[in-house]
């Protein structure tokens, strides 16, 4: 298998608004990040993925960009950004920026021109359509709002927005718009960045005419079949690669909701000259019901294992996997897939062991490395995320659920779970800010914080440092073949990683109780072969959430 630096890297995702506030306005910023680069270097990460820091009205916390060439006021200045990049490079780390080009903010100058008149030269930078019978051009729902179309009475037409109405979709059919995007990407690459994470990049091509989803009623319907992995998406990405990406030794990861393994191979197979890897959300959907993430559904370990096996084998020699169980849109993994009460320490370590012993590039989301957990705010007023607030208001308006039911979904799946401030120490506001934080700090910061965990040899943090080091020292964990074992076991996830005559066996107990496990025949384990574990001593049984990694 071809070796690349981005296959061997461990990536750390920073959500800047919640990472570290340097000036007391309660909002994280670039100078705050600069002050924590030694912490990241010491953790052992190689690449930082920085969520959007461009100018934005923050309708969707920076995923609504009003100027791609400047830094959001709350985060600092372009010279702060340049100092941060140089400090990152000085420490031998790399920086990838978040590229949000499926849509811009409605406050972007392009949109202001586009909406000003039908014959403005930038009209077709966005997607405008007449209504039909006094209604939206099609019955698509958006990710965040009932309709994906917003009426603009200035010119009497609707514009498309797959997300909030302040996030109008850019029209990738327009070659002039594509050139504008490529020019902007080159400008950032000239500044020395090391790649991009590309926001919902598989949504940029829509089916001609934006047709309605066939339906008997007048309600809004999910139209993903008309804009996910659309007709020209690969053409656009190959053009982007030819004109921009191929000229640099960079890393690219596409965020591609709803892709399956076969689609993913089309985006990431090396000879396709598109992207290096994608984020898939099949695993992230395992506990969602038919109607989507807010419908809570129990999950089975065998389903969890089968999804991972499918992606490990599906992209072997045919692309590359990204590996994550957390990000700024997902609940905290220890609360979702582990136990954030009795066995928080053990289950956070066990889940971290999974992510760092599979084939692919591991992504650590800020706070995951200290076992941060979900949050339960007392009232909806304390929630900040537009997706959550829109959901709450929509469901309340439709009256089909009571408030407690709605709050249960928000506690379990709301994105603010991942956006409470990073917990640095046990001082006020967890050392995140000396001002009033933009969102409440999780009250468990008193015991869950970087300072405590740096001083505790058995902390999640110190385990993560060992995990990252283990991966560096064992290329078989990066490049080795994935071979599942004990596949039908509903309690234990176990697999072998093999490369040449190197063999490593991983055993993970996903349950909060002692479980038996029977090794496949022919496999012998020994204490001297043990590479890492979240328990000191090892019996025949596995202890609650016990993880073991053996050389065999
Ligand atoms: O958030 C989700 C589920 O709760 C996802 O559906 C998510 O909205 C989708 O994967 C797209 O996410 C990306 O684009 C959004 C932005 O809100 C997310 O933060 C970003 O990760 C629009 O830019
Ligand atoms: Ca600040």
Coordinates of C-alpha atoms and ligand atoms in Angstrom, one line a residue:
X1 CA 0.0 0.0 0.0
X2 CA 1.3 3.5 -0.9
X3 CA 2.6 5.3 2.2
X4 CA 1.6 9.0 2.8
X5 CA 2.2 11.4 5.6
X6 CA -1.6 12.0 6.0
X7 CA -2.1 8.2 6.4
X8 CA 0.4 8.2 9.3
X9 CA -0.9 11.4 11.0
X10 CA -3.2 11.8 14.0
X11 CA -5.5 14.8 13.5
X12 CA -6.9 17.0 16.3
X13 CA -10.1 19.0 15.6
X14 CA -10.4 22.4 17.1
X15 CA -13.8 24.1 17.4
X16 CA -12.3 27.6 18.0
X17 CA -15.3 29.2 19.6
X18 CA -15.1 26.7 22.5
X19 CA -11.3 26.0 22.7
X20 CA -9.6 28.8 24.6
X21 CA -10.6 32.5 25.1
X22 CA -7.6 34.8 25.5
X23 CA -9.3 38.2 25.8
X24 CA -12.2 37.6 28.2
X25 CA -15.1 38.1 25.8
X26 CA -16.2 34.5 26.5
X27 CA -15.5 33.4 23.0
X28 CA -12.5 31.2 22.1
X29 CA -10.0 32.8 19.7
X30 CA -6.8 32.4 17.7
X31 CA -4.5 33.7 20.4
X32 CA -6.1 31.2 22.8
X33 CA -5.2 28.5 20.3
X34 CA -1.6 29.8 20.1
X35 CA -1.4 29.5 23.9
X36 CA -2.3 25.8 23.7
X37 CA 0.0 24.6 20.9
X38 CA 2.5 23.1 23.3
X39 CA -0.3 21.1 24.9
X40 CA -1.2 19.7 21.4
X41 CA 2.4 19.0 20.6
X42 CA 2.8 17.2 23.9
X43 CA -0.3 15.1 23.2
X44 CA 1.5 13.9 20.0
X45 CA -1.0 15.0 17.3
X46 CA 0.5 15.9 13.9
X47 CA -2.3 17.8 12.1
X48 CA -4.8 20.4 13.4
X49 CA -8.1 20.7 11.6
X50 CA -9.4 24.1 12.4
X51 CA -13.2 24.6 12.1
X52 CA -14.1 27.8 10.2
X53 CA -12.5 31.0 11.4
X54 CA -13.5 33.2 8.4
X55 CA -15.7 36.3 8.8
X56 CA -19.3 35.1 9.6
X57 CA -22.5 36.4 11.2
X58 CA -22.4 33.1 13.1
X59 CA -25.9 31.9 12.3
X60 CA -24.3 28.5 12.1
X61 CA -21.2 29.3 14.2
X62 CA -18.9 30.1 11.2
X63 CA -20.4 27.6 8.7
X64 CA -22.0 30.7 7.1
X65 CA -19.1 32.7 5.6
X66 CA -19.4 36.3 4.7
X67 CA -15.8 36.8 3.6
X68 CA -13.5 33.9 2.7
X69 CA -10.5 36.1 2.8
X70 CA -10.6 37.5 6.3
X71 CA -10.8 36.3 9.9
X72 CA -14.0 36.5 12.0
X73 CA -13.8 39.5 14.3
X74 CA -14.4 37.5 17.5
X75 CA -11.5 35.2 16.6
X76 CA -8.9 37.8 15.9
X77 CA -7.0 39.1 12.8
X78 CA -5.3 37.7 9.8
X79 CA -1.9 38.5 11.4
X80 CA -3.0 36.5 14.5
X81 CA -3.8 33.6 12.1
X82 CA -0.4 33.9 10.4
X83 CA 1.3 33.8 13.7
X84 CA -0.7 30.8 14.7
X85 CA 0.2 29.0 11.4
X86 CA 3.9 29.8 11.9
X87 CA 3.8 28.6 15.5
X88 CA 2.1 25.3 14.4
X89 CA 4.7 24.7 11.7
X90 CA 7.6 25.6 14.2
X91 CA 6.4 22.7 16.3
X92 CA 6.4 20.3 13.4
X93 CA 2.6 20.2 13.2
X94 CA 0.4 20.9 10.2
X95 CA -2.8 22.9 9.7
X96 CA -5.8 22.0 7.6
X97 CA -8.6 24.6 7.2
X98 CA -12.3 24.0 6.9
X99 CA -13.5 24.7 3.4
X100 CA -17.2 25.6 3.3
X101 CA -18.2 26.1 -0.3
X102 CA -21.5 24.3 -0.7
X103 CA -23.0 27.6 0.6
X104 CA -21.9 31.0 1.8
X105 CA -23.6 33.4 4.3
X106 CA -26.4 35.6 3.0
X107 CA -24.3 38.5 4.2
X108 CA -21.5 37.7 1.6
X109 CA -21.1 40.5 -0.9
X110 CA -21.7 37.9 -3.7
X111 CA -25.2 37.2 -2.4
X112 CA -26.0 40.8 -1.8
X113 CA -25.3 41.4 -5.5
X114 CA -27.0 38.2 -6.6
X115 CA -30.2 39.1 -4.8
X116 CA -30.2 42.7 -5.9
X117 CA -31.6 42.0 -9.4
X118 CA -32.3 39.2 -11.8
X119 CA -29.8 40.4 -14.3
X120 CA -27.0 41.2 -11.9
X121 CA -23.8 39.5 -13.2
X122 CA -23.6 37.5 -10.0
X123 CA -27.2 36.3 -10.1
X124 CA -26.1 32.8 -11.0
X125 CA -23.5 32.5 -8.3
X126 CA -26.6 31.2 -6.3
X127 CA -29.6 29.1 -7.1
X128 CA -32.8 31.1 -7.8
X129 CA -36.1 29.7 -9.0
X130 CA -39.7 30.9 -9.4
X131 CA -42.3 29.5 -7.1
X132 CA -44.9 27.0 -8.3
X133 CA -48.6 27.7 -7.7
X134 CA -47.7 30.2 -5.0
X135 CA -45.4 27.6 -3.3
X136 CA -41.7 26.8 -3.1
X137 CA -40.1 25.6 -6.4
X138 CA -39.9 22.1 -4.9
X139 CA -40.9 20.2 -1.7
X140 CA -37.4 19.7 -0.3
X141 CA -36.8 20.0 3.4
X142 CA -33.4 21.4 4.5
X143 CA -31.1 20.0 7.1
X144 CA -32.2 22.7 9.5
X145 CA -35.6 24.1 8.4
X146 CA -38.9 22.9 7.0
X147 CA -38.2 24.2 3.5
X148 CA -34.9 24.3 1.6
X149 CA -36.3 27.4 -0.3
X150 CA -36.6 31.0 0.9
X151 CA -38.7 33.6 -0.9
X152 CA -36.9 36.8 -1.6
X153 CA -39.5 39.5 -2.5
X154 CA -36.8 41.9 -4.0
X155 CA -36.9 39.8 -7.2
X156 CA -40.0 37.7 -6.4
X157 CA -38.0 34.4 -6.6
X158 CA -36.9 31.7 -4.1
X159 CA -33.2 30.8 -3.4
X160 CA -32.0 27.3 -2.3
X161 CA -30.5 26.7 1.1
X162 CA -29.8 23.1 2.2
X163 CA -29.1 24.5 5.6
X164 CA -30.3 27.6 7.3
X165 CA -31.9 30.4 5.3
X166 CA -28.8 32.5 6.0
X167 CA -26.7 29.8 4.2
X168 CA -27.7 30.2 0.5
X169 CA -26.3 27.4 -1.7
X170 CA -23.6 28.4 -4.2
X171 CA -24.3 27.4 -7.8
X172 CA -21.5 25.1 -8.9
X173 CA -23.1 24.8 -12.3
X174 CA -21.6 28.3 -12.9
X175 CA -17.9 28.0 -14.1
X176 CA -17.3 31.6 -12.9
X177 CA -18.3 30.6 -9.4
X178 CA -16.1 27.5 -9.5
X179 CA -13.2 29.7 -10.6
X180 CA -13.9 32.1 -7.6
X181 CA -13.7 29.2 -5.2
X182 CA -10.5 27.8 -6.8
X183 CA -8.9 31.3 -6.6
X184 CA -9.8 31.5 -2.9
X185 CA -8.4 28.0 -2.2
X186 CA -5.1 28.9 -3.9
X187 CA -4.9 32.1 -1.8
X188 CA -5.0 30.0 1.4
X189 CA -2.6 27.4 0.0
X190 CA -0.1 30.2 -0.8
X191 CA -0.3 31.2 2.9
X192 CA 1.2 27.7 3.6
X193 CA -1.8 25.6 4.9
X194 CA -1.5 21.9 4.6
X195 CA -4.9 21.0 3.3
X196 CA -8.7 21.2 3.7
X197 CA -11.6 19.6 5.4
X198 CA -14.4 20.1 2.9
X199 CA -17.9 20.8 4.4
X200 CA -20.7 18.7 2.8
X201 CA -18.7 18.6 -0.4
X202 CA -20.8 15.8 -1.8
X203 CA -23.8 18.2 -1.9
X204 CA -22.4 20.7 -4.4
X205 CA -24.0 19.1 -7.5
X206 CA -27.8 19.2 -7.7
X207 CA -30.0 17.3 -10.2
X208 CA -31.1 19.6 -13.0
X209 CA -34.4 21.4 -12.3
X210 CA -34.3 20.7 -8.5
X211 CA -37.3 18.4 -8.9
X212 CA -39.8 17.7 -6.1
X213 CA -39.7 14.4 -4.3
X214 CA -42.8 12.5 -5.5
X215 CA -45.4 12.7 -2.8
X216 CA -49.1 12.5 -2.1
X217 CA -49.2 15.3 0.4
X218 CA -48.1 18.9 0.5
X219 CA -45.5 18.3 3.2
X220 CA -41.8 18.9 2.8
X221 CA -39.7 15.8 2.0
X222 CA -36.0 14.9 2.3
X223 CA -34.6 15.4 -1.3
X224 CA -31.1 13.9 -0.7
X225 CA -31.5 11.8 -3.9
X226 CA -31.4 15.0 -5.9
X227 CA -28.4 16.7 -4.2
X228 CA -26.3 14.1 -2.4
X229 CA -23.5 12.6 -4.7
X230 CA -25.1 14.6 -7.5
X231 CA -24.6 14.1 -11.3
X232 CA -21.5 16.3 -11.6
X233 CA -19.9 16.1 -8.1
X234 CA -16.9 14.0 -9.3
X235 CA -16.4 16.2 -12.3
X236 CA -16.2 19.3 -10.0
X237 CA -13.8 17.5 -7.6
X238 CA -11.5 16.4 -10.4
X239 CA -11.5 19.9 -11.8
X240 CA -10.6 21.2 -8.3
X241 CA -7.9 18.6 -8.0
X242 CA -6.4 19.4 -11.4
X243 CA -6.5 23.1 -10.9
X244 CA -5.7 23.4 -7.2
X245 CA -5.1 20.4 -5.0
X246 CA -2.6 18.5 -7.3
X247 CA -0.1 21.4 -7.1
X248 CA 0.6 20.9 -3.4
X249 CA 1.6 18.1 -1.0
X250 CA -1.5 18.5 1.1
X251 CA -4.2 16.5 2.8
X252 CA -7.9 16.6 1.9
X253 CA -10.9 15.1 3.7
X254 CA -14.4 15.5 2.4
X255 CA -17.4 15.6 4.8
X256 CA -19.8 13.5 2.8
X257 CA -23.2 12.8 4.6
X258 CA -25.0 9.6 3.5
X259 CA -22.1 8.2 1.4
X260 CA -21.8 4.4 1.3
X261 CA -18.5 2.5 0.9
X262 CA -18.8 2.3 -2.9
X263 CA -19.4 6.1 -3.2
X264 CA -16.5 6.7 -0.8
X265 CA -14.2 4.7 -3.1
X266 CA -15.1 7.0 -6.0
X267 CA -14.1 10.0 -3.9
X268 CA -10.9 8.6 -2.4
X269 CA -9.4 6.0 -4.7
X270 CA -6.0 7.4 -5.5
X271 CA -6.3 7.0 -9.3
X272 CA -9.5 9.1 -9.2
X273 CA -7.5 12.2 -8.3
X274 CA -10.3 13.7 -6.1
X275 CA -9.8 13.5 -2.3
X276 CA -7.6 11.6 0.1
X277 CA -10.4 10.5 2.4
X278 CA -14.0 11.2 3.5
X279 CA -16.0 11.3 6.7
X280 CA -18.7 8.7 6.5
X281 CA -21.8 8.9 8.8
X282 CA -23.2 5.3 8.6
X283 CA -21.8 4.6 12.1
X284 CA -23.0 8.0 13.3
X285 CA -26.5 7.0 12.2
X286 CA -26.6 3.7 14.1
X287 CA -28.7 5.1 16.9
X288 CA -31.1 7.2 14.7
X289 CA -34.6 6.1 13.7
X290 CA -36.3 6.4 10.3
X291 CA -37.2 10.0 10.8
X292 CA -33.6 11.0 11.5
X293 CA -31.2 11.7 14.4
X294 CA -33.8 13.0 16.9
X295 CA -35.6 9.7 16.8
X296 CA -33.6 7.7 19.3
X297 CA -32.9 4.1 18.6
X298 CA -31.0 1.5 20.6
X299 CA -28.0 0.0 18.7
X300 CA -26.4 -3.5 18.7
X301 CA -22.7 -4.1 18.9
X302 CA -22.9 -6.6 16.0
X303 CA -24.3 -3.8 13.8
X304 CA -21.6 -1.4 15.0
X305 CA -19.0 -4.1 14.2
X306 CA -20.4 -4.8 10.8
X307 CA -20.4 -1.2 9.8
X308 CA -16.7 -0.8 10.8
X309 CA -15.8 -4.1 9.1
X310 CA -17.6 -3.0 5.9
X311 CA -15.6 0.3 5.8
X312 CA -12.3 -1.3 6.8
X313 CA -12.5 -4.0 4.0
X314 CA -14.3 -1.8 1.5
X315 CA -11.6 0.9 1.3
X316 CA -8.7 -1.5 1.7
X317 CA -6.3 -0.7 -1.3
X318 CA -9.2 1.4 -2.7
X319 CA -9.1 4.7 -0.9
X320 CA -8.5 5.5 2.8
X321 CA -10.7 5.6 5.9
X322 CA -11.0 8.5 8.3
X323 CA -11.6 7.3 11.9
X324 CA -13.7 9.2 14.3
X325 CA -16.4 8.8 17.0
X326 CA -16.7 12.5 17.8
X327 CA -16.9 15.9 16.1
X328 CA -18.6 19.3 16.6
X329 CA -21.8 17.9 15.2
X330 CA -22.0 14.7 17.2
X331 CA -22.7 13.9 20.9
X332 CA -19.7 13.0 23.0
X333 CA -18.6 9.4 22.4
X334 CA -18.2 8.4 26.0
X335 CA -21.8 9.4 26.7
X336 CA -23.1 7.9 23.4
X337 CA -21.1 4.6 23.0
X338 CA -19.6 4.2 26.5
X339 CA -20.6 5.0 30.0
X340 CA -20.1 8.6 31.2
X341 CA -20.9 7.8 34.8
X342 CA -19.5 4.7 36.6
X343 CA -17.0 3.7 33.9
X344 CA -16.2 7.0 32.2
X345 CA -12.5 6.6 32.5
X346 CA -12.4 3.0 31.3
X347 CA -14.9 3.4 28.5
X348 CA -13.3 6.6 27.1
X349 CA -10.0 4.7 26.9
X350 CA -11.6 1.7 25.3
X351 CA -13.3 3.8 22.6
X352 CA -10.0 5.7 22.0
X353 CA -8.3 2.3 21.6
X354 CA -10.8 1.4 18.9
X355 CA -10.2 4.6 16.9
X356 CA -6.4 4.3 17.1
X357 CA -6.1 0.7 16.2
X358 CA -8.1 0.6 12.9
X359 CA -6.9 1.2 9.4
X360 CA -7.3 4.9 8.5
X361 CA -6.4 8.3 9.9
X362 CA -7.6 8.9 13.5
X363 CA -9.4 12.2 14.4
X364 CA -9.5 13.4 18.0
X365 CA -12.2 16.0 18.7
X366 CA -11.2 18.6 21.3
X367 CA -12.0 17.3 24.8
X368 CA -12.3 13.7 23.7
X369 CA -8.8 13.1 25.0
X370 CA -9.8 14.0 28.5
X371 CA -13.1 12.1 28.4
X372 CA -15.5 15.1 28.3
X373 CA -19.2 14.2 28.4
X374 CA -22.6 15.3 27.1
X375 CA -24.4 18.1 28.8
X376 CA -28.0 18.6 30.1
X377 CA -29.0 22.2 30.2
X378 CA -32.0 22.9 32.3
X379 CA -34.0 24.8 29.7
X380 CA -33.9 25.3 25.9
X381 CA -32.9 28.9 26.4
X382 CA -29.4 27.7 27.4
X383 CA -28.9 25.9 24.0
X384 CA -27.2 27.8 21.2
X385 CA -27.2 25.6 18.2
X386 CA -29.5 26.6 15.3
X387 CA -30.2 23.0 14.4
X388 CA -31.4 22.3 18.0
X389 CA -33.4 25.5 18.4
X390 CA -35.1 25.0 15.0
X391 CA -36.0 21.4 15.9
X392 CA -37.4 22.4 19.2
X393 CA -39.6 25.2 17.8
X394 CA -40.7 23.1 14.8
X395 CA -41.8 20.1 16.9
X396 CA -43.5 22.3 19.5
X397 CA -45.4 24.1 16.7
X398 CA -46.5 20.7 15.2
X399 CA -47.5 19.7 18.7
X400 CA -46.7 16.0 18.1
X401 CA -44.3 15.7 21.1
X402 CA -44.2 17.0 24.6
X403 CA -41.3 19.1 25.8
X404 CA -39.8 16.3 27.9
X405 CA -39.7 14.0 24.9
X406 CA -38.1 16.8 22.8
X407 CA -35.5 17.5 25.5
X408 CA -34.6 13.8 25.7
X409 CA -33.7 13.9 22.0
X410 CA -31.7 17.1 22.5
X411 CA -29.9 15.7 25.5
X412 CA -28.9 12.6 23.5
X413 CA -28.1 14.1 20.0
X414 CA -27.9 17.9 20.3
X415 CA -24.7 19.4 18.8
X416 CA -24.1 21.6 21.8
X417 CA -23.1 18.4 23.6
X418 CA -19.8 18.8 21.8
X419 CA -19.6 22.6 22.0
X420 CA -19.4 23.3 25.7
X421 CA -16.0 25.0 26.5
X422 CA -12.8 22.9 26.7
X423 CA -12.1 22.1 30.3
X424 CA -8.5 23.2 31.0
X425 CA -8.5 23.2 34.9
X426 CA -10.8 23.4 37.9
X427 CA -10.8 27.2 38.2
X428 CA -13.8 29.3 37.2
X429 CA -15.2 28.4 33.8
X430 CA -12.7 25.6 33.6
X431 CA -9.9 28.0 32.7
X432 CA -11.6 28.5 29.3
X433 CA -12.3 32.2 29.9
X434 CA -12.0 34.8 32.6
X435 CA -15.2 36.4 31.2
X436 CA -18.7 35.0 30.7
X437 CA -18.6 32.0 28.4
X438 CA -20.8 32.1 25.3
X439 CA -22.2 28.7 26.3
X440 CA -22.3 27.2 29.8
X441 CA -19.3 25.1 30.9
X442 CA -20.2 21.5 31.8
X443 CA -20.4 21.5 35.7
X444 CA -18.3 18.3 35.8
X445 CA -15.2 20.4 34.9
X446 CA -14.2 20.3 38.5
X447 CA -12.9 16.7 38.1
X448 CA -12.7 16.4 34.3
X449 CA -10.0 18.8 33.1
X450 CA -6.6 18.9 31.5
X451 CA -4.7 19.9 34.6
X452 CA -6.1 17.1 36.8
X453 CA -5.5 14.6 34.0
X454 CA -1.9 15.7 33.3
X455 CA -1.2 14.9 37.0
X456 CA -3.0 11.6 37.0
X457 CA -1.0 8.8 35.5
X458 CA -4.2 6.7 34.9
X459 CA -6.1 9.5 33.2
X460 CA -7.7 9.4 29.8
X461 CA -5.3 12.0 28.7
X462 CA -2.2 10.0 29.6
X463 CA -3.7 6.9 28.0
X464 CA -4.3 8.9 24.8
X465 CA -0.7 10.0 24.7
X466 CA 0.3 6.3 24.9
X467 CA -2.2 5.3 22.2
X468 CA -0.9 7.9 19.8
X469 CA 2.7 6.9 20.5
X470 CA 1.8 3.2 20.1
X471 CA 0.4 3.9 16.6
X472 CA 3.6 5.7 15.6
X473 CA 5.7 2.8 16.8
X474 CA 3.7 0.2 15.0
X475 CA 3.1 0.8 11.3
X476 CA 1.0 -2.4 11.3
X477 CA -1.6 -0.4 13.1
X478 CA -1.6 2.2 10.3
X479 CA -1.2 0.0 7.2
X480 CA -2.0 -3.5 8.4
X481 CA -4.9 -5.6 7.1
X482 CA -8.1 -5.6 9.2
X483 CA -9.2 -9.2 10.1
X484 CA -12.3 -9.4 12.3
X485 CA -12.6 -12.2 14.9
X486 CA -15.4 -13.2 17.3
X487 CA -17.7 -11.5 14.9
X488 CA -21.0 -12.7 16.4
X489 CA -20.1 -11.7 19.9
X490 CA -22.6 -9.1 21.2
X491 CA -20.3 -7.9 24.0
X492 CA -16.7 -8.0 22.6
X493 CA -15.3 -6.3 19.5
X494 CA -12.0 -8.0 18.5
X495 CA -9.9 -8.0 15.4
X496 CA -6.4 -8.6 14.2
X497 CA -4.2 -6.2 12.3
X498 CA -1.6 -7.9 10.1
X499 CA 1.2 -6.7 7.9
X500 CA 4.0 -9.1 6.9
X501 CA 4.7 -11.3 9.9
X502 CA 3.6 -8.5 12.3
X503 CA 0.3 -9.4 14.0
X504 CA -1.6 -7.3 16.6
X505 CA -4.8 -8.5 18.3
X506 CA -7.2 -5.9 19.7
X507 CA -9.9 -7.0 22.3
X508 CA -12.5 -4.5 23.4
X509 CA -15.3 -5.1 25.9
X510 CA -18.2 -2.8 25.0
X511 CA -20.2 -3.7 28.1
X512 CA -20.1 -2.3 31.7
X513 CA -19.7 -5.8 33.2
X514 CA -17.3 -8.7 33.3
X515 CA -17.6 -10.8 30.2
X516 CA -16.1 -14.1 29.0
X517 CA -14.2 -14.2 25.8
X518 CA -12.9 -17.2 23.9
X519 CA -9.9 -16.5 21.7
X520 CA -10.1 -18.0 18.2
X521 CA -8.1 -21.1 18.1
X522 CA -4.4 -20.9 17.3
X523 CA -4.2 -17.5 18.9
X524 CA -2.0 -17.3 22.0
X525 CA -1.7 -14.1 24.1
X526 CA 0.9 -13.4 26.8
X527 CA 1.5 -10.6 29.3
X528 CA 4.8 -9.7 27.6
X529 CA 2.9 -9.4 24.4
X530 CA 0.6 -6.8 25.9
X531 CA 1.1 -3.4 24.3
X532 CA -1.5 -1.3 26.1
X533 CA -4.6 -1.8 28.3
X534 CA -6.9 0.3 30.4
X535 CA -6.5 -2.1 33.4
X536 CA -3.4 -3.1 35.4
X537 CA -4.0 -6.8 35.7
X538 CA -5.7 -9.2 33.3
X539 CA -7.8 -12.3 34.1
X540 CA -9.5 -14.8 31.9
X541 CA -12.6 -12.6 31.9
X542 CA -12.6 -9.0 30.5
X543 CA -13.5 -6.4 33.1
X544 CA -16.1 -3.6 32.3
X545 CA -15.0 -1.8 29.1
X546 CA -11.6 -3.5 29.3
X547 CA -9.4 -2.9 26.3
X548 CA -6.3 -4.9 25.5
X549 CA -3.9 -4.8 22.6
X550 CA -1.5 -7.7 22.1
X551 CA 1.4 -8.5 19.8
X552 CA 0.7 -12.1 18.8
Ligands
LIG1 O1 -25.2 18.0 12.1 C1 -25.6 17.0 11.5 C2 -26.4 16.0 12.2 O2 -26.8 16.5 13.4 C3 -25.1 16.7 10.2 O3 -26.3 16.3 9.4 C4 -24.5 17.9 9.6 O4 -25.4 19.0 9.6 C5 -24.1 17.6 8.2 O5 -23.2 16.5 8.3 C6 -23.3 18.8 7.6 O6 -22.4 19.3 8.6 C7 -21.6 20.4 8.1 O7 -22.3 21.4 7.5 C8 -23.2 22.1 8.2 C9 -22.7 22.6 9.6 O8 -23.8 23.0 10.4 C10 -22.0 21.5 10.3 O9 -21.4 22.0 11.5 C11 -20.9 21.0 9.4 O10 -20.1 20.0 10.0 C12 -23.6 23.3 7.4 O11 -22.4 24.0 7.0
LIG2 CA1 -12.0 35.7 22.9

